[in-house]
mmCIF file of C-alpha atoms in Angstrom:
data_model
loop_
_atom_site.group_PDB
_atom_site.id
_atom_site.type_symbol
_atom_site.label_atom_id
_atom_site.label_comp_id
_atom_site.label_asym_id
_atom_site.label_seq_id
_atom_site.Cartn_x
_atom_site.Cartn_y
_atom_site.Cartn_z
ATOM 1 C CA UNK A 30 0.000 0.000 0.000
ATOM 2 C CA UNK A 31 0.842 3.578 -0.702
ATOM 3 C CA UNK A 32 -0.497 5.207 2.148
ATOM 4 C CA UNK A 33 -3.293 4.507 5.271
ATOM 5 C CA UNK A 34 -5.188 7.137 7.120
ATOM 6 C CA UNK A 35 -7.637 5.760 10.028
ATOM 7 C CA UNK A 36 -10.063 8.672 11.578
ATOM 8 C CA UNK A 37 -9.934 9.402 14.593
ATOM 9 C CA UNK A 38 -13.574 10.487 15.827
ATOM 10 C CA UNK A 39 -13.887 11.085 19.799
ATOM 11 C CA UNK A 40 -15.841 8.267 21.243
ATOM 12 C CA UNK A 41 -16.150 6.387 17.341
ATOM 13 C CA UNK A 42 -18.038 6.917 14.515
ATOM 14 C CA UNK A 43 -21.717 6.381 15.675
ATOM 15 C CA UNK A 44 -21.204 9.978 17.773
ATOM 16 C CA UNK A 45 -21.875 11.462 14.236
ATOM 17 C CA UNK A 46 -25.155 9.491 13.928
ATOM 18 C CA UNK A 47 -28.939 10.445 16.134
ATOM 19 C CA UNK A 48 -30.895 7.570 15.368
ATOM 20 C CA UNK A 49 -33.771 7.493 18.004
ATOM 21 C CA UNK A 50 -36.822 5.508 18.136
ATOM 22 C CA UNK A 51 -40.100 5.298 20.582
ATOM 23 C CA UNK A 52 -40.578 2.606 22.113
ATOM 24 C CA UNK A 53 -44.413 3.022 22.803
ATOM 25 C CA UNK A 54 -46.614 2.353 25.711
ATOM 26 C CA UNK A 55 -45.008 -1.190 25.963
ATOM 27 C CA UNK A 56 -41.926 0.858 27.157
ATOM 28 C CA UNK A 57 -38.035 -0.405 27.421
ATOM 29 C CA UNK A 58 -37.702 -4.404 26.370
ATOM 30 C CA UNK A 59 -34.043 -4.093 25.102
ATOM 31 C CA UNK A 60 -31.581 -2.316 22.498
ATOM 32 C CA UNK A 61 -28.916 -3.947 20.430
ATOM 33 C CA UNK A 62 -25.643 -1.670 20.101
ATOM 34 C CA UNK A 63 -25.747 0.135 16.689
ATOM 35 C CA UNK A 64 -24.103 -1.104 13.381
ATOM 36 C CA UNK A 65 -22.208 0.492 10.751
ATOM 37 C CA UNK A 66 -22.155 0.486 7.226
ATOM 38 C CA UNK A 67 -21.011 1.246 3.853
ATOM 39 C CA UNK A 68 -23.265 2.196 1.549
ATOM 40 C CA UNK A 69 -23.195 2.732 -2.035
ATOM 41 C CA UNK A 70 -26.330 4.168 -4.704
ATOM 42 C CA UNK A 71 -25.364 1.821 -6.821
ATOM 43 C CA UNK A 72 -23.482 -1.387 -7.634
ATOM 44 C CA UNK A 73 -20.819 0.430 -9.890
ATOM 45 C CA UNK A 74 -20.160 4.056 -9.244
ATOM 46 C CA UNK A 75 -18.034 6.219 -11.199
ATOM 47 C CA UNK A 76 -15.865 8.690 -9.194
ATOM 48 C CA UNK A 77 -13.732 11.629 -10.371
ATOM 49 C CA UNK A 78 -10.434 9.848 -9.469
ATOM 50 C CA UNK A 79 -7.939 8.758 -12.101
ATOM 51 C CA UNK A 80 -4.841 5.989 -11.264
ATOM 52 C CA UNK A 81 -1.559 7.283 -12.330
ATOM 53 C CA UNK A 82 -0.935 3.952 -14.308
ATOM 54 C CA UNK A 83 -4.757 2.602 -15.047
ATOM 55 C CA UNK A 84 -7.312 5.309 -15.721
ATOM 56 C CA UNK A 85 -10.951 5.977 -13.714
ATOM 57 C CA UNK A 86 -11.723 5.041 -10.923
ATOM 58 C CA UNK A 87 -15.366 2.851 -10.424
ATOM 59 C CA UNK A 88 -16.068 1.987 -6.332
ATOM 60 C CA UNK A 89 -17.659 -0.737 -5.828
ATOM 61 C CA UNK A 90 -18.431 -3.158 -2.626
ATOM 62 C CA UNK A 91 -16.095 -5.590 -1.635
ATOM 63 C CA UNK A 92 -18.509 -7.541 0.933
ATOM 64 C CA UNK A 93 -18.445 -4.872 3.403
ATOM 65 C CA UNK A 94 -15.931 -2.743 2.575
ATOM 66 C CA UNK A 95 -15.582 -0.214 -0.579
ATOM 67 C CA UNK A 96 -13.190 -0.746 -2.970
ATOM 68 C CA UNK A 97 -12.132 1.928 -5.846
ATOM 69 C CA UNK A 98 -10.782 -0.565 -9.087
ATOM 70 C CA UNK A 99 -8.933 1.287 -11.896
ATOM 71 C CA UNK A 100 -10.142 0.392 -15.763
ATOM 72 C CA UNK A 101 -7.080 -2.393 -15.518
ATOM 73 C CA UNK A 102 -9.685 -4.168 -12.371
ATOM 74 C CA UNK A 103 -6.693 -3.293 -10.199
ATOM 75 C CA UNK A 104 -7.571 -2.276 -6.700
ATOM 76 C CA UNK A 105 -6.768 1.103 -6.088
ATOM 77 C CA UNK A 106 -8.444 2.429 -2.776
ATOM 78 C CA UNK A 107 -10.097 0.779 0.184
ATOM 79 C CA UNK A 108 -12.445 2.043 2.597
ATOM 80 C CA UNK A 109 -13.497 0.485 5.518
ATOM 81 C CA UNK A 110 -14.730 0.450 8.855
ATOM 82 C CA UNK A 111 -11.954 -0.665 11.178
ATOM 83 C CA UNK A 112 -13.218 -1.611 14.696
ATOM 84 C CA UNK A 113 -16.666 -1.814 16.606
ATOM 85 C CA UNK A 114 -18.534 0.260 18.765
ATOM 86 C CA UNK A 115 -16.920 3.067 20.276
ATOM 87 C CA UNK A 116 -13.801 2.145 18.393
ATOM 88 C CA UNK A 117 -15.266 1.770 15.082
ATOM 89 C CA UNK A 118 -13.263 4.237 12.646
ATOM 90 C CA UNK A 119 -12.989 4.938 8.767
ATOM 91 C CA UNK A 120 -9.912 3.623 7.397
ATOM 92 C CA UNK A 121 -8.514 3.970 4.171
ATOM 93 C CA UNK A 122 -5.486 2.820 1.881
ATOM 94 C CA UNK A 123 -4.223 3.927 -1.423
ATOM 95 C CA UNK A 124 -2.453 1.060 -3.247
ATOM 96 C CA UNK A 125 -1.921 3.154 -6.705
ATOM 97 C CA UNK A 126 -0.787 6.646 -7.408
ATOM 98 C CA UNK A 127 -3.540 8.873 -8.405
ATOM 99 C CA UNK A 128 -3.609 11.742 -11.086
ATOM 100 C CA UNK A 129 -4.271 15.462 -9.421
ATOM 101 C CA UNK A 130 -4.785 18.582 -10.856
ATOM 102 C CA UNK A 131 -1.499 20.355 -10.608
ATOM 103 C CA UNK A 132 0.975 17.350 -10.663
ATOM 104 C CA UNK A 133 3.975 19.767 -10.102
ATOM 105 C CA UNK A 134 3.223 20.175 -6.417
ATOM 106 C CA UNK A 135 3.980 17.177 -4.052
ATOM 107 C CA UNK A 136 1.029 17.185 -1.687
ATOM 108 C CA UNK A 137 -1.572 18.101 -4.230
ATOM 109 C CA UNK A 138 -5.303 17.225 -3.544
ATOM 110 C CA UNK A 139 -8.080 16.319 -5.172
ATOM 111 C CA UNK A 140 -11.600 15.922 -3.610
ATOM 112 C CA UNK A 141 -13.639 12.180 -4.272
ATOM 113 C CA UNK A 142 -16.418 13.092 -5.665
ATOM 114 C CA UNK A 143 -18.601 10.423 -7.177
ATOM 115 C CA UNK A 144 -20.017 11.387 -10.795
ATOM 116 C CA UNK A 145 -23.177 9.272 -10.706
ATOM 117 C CA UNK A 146 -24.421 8.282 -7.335
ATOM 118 C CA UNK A 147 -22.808 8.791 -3.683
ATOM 119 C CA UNK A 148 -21.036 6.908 -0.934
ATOM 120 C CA UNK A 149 -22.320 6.953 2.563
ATOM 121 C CA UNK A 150 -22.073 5.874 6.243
ATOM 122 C CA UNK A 151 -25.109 4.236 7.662
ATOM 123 C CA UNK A 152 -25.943 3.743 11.405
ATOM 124 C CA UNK A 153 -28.883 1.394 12.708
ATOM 125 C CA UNK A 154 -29.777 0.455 15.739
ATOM 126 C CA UNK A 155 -32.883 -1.611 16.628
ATOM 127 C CA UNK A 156 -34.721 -1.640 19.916
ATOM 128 C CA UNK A 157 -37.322 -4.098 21.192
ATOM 129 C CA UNK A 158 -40.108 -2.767 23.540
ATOM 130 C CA UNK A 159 -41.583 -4.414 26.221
ATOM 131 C CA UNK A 160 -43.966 -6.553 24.358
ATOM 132 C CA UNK A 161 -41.576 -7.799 21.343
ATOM 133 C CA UNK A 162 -42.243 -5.328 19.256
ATOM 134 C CA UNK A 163 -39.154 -4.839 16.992
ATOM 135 C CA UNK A 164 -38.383 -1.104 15.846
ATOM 136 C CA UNK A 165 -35.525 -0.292 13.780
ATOM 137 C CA UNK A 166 -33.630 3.354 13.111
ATOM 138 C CA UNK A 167 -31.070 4.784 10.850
ATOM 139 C CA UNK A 168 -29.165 7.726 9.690
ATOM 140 C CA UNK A 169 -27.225 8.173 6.975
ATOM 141 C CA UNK A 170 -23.842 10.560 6.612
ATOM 142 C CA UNK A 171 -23.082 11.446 2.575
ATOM 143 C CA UNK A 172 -19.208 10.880 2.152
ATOM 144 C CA UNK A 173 -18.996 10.912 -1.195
ATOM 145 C CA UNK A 174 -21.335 12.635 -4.217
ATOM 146 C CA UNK A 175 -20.978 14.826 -7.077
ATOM 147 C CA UNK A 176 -21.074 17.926 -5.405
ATOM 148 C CA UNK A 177 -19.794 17.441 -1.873
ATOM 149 C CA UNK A 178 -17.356 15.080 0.087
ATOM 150 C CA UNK A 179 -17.485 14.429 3.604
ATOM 151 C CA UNK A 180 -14.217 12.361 4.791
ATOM 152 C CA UNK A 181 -12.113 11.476 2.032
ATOM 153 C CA UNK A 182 -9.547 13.180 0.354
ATOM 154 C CA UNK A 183 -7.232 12.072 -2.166
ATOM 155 C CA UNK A 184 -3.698 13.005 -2.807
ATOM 156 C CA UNK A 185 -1.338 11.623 -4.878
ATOM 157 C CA UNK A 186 0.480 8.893 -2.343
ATOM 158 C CA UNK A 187 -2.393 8.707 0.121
ATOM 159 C CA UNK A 188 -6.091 9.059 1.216
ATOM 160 C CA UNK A 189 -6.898 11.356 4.077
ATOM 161 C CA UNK A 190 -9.337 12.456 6.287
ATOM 162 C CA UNK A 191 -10.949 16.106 6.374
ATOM 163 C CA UNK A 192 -14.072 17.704 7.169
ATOM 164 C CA UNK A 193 -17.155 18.353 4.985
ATOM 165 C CA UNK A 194 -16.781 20.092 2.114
ATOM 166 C CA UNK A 195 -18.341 21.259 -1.560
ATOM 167 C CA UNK A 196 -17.073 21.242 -4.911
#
C-alpha cells in the first residue's frame, strides 16, 4: 500500500449518527448496540479519481468494505470500517498513485467526488419494547457525491481524512 489514514472520531463513529426511536406504551424491552455500514447508490459508481498507471476510478463493494478498481480491475483504494462500537473508525489505503490537478506540487489534492451516485455511512440500531415489538432506526452521513465530500480526500500517495466540504 501507498499510504493509510484511520479517523480518529472522539468516542467512534456512531457519535456522528442520532438515530432514536419510541418505544411506545409497551416501554423499554431491550436495544442492540448500533451497526455500521457502507453504503453505495449503486453497484458500480463512477468517481472523479484517475490511477496514475490505469485510468478511472469505479467503487464498488467488496462484501463490506468499498473498494475503488482502476479500468485495468486493479484495486486502487479501500475504505473500511476498522473496529466496533466506540472504536469503530474509517480507514482507508491507497495502493496506486492517483492523477491530481497540478501534478507539479507534491502534496496536491483532489476531492472524491462520485459522478453518478454517492457513498455513505449508515448507522442502525434496533430496539425491542416491552412486548416484542421490533423497531428499527437509521441515519445516513453522505461521504462521497458529485457535489460534496465528507471524509475522504485524495492526494497523490495517500487518502486522508478532512471535514465536509463542496465542490
Amino acid at each position: 500500500a501507498l499510504g493509510q489514514q484511520i479517523t480518529a472520531v472522539s468516542g467512534g463513529l456512531s457519535t456522528l449518527f442520532n438515530a432514536t426511536g419510541e418505544y411506545g406504551a409497551d416501554a423499554f424491552g431491550g436495544q442492540t448496540a448500533g451497526a455500521l455500514s457502507l453504503v453505495l447508490s449503486g453497484a458500480s459508481v463512477a468517481t472523479n479519481l484517475v490511477a496514475l498507471n490505469g485510468g478511472a476510478v469505479t467503487l464498488s463493494m467488496d462484501g463490506s468494505a468499498v473498494v475503488g478498481k482502476d479500468t485495468n480491475n486493479d484495486v486502487v483504494l479501500r475504505i473500511e470500517i476498522d473496529g466496533t462500537g466506540a472504536n469503530a473508525q474509517l480507514k482507508t489505503t491507497l495502493y496506486e498513485a492517483l492523477k491530481t490537478t497540478d501534478n507539479t506540487k507534491f502534496d496536491e489534492s483532489t476531492d472524491l467526488l462520485t459522478t453518478n451516485g454517492s457513498l455513505s455511512l449508515k448507522y442502525e440500531v434496533t430496539r425491542t419494547d416491552g412486548d416484542g415489538d421490533v423497531i428499527a432506526a437509521s441515519d445516513q452521513i453522505t461521504l462521497s457525491s458529485s457535489s460534496a465530500w465528507c471524509a475522504v480526500r485524495a492526494r497523490p500517495d495517500s487518502l486522508m481524512m478532512f471535514g465536509i466540504g463542496t465542490s
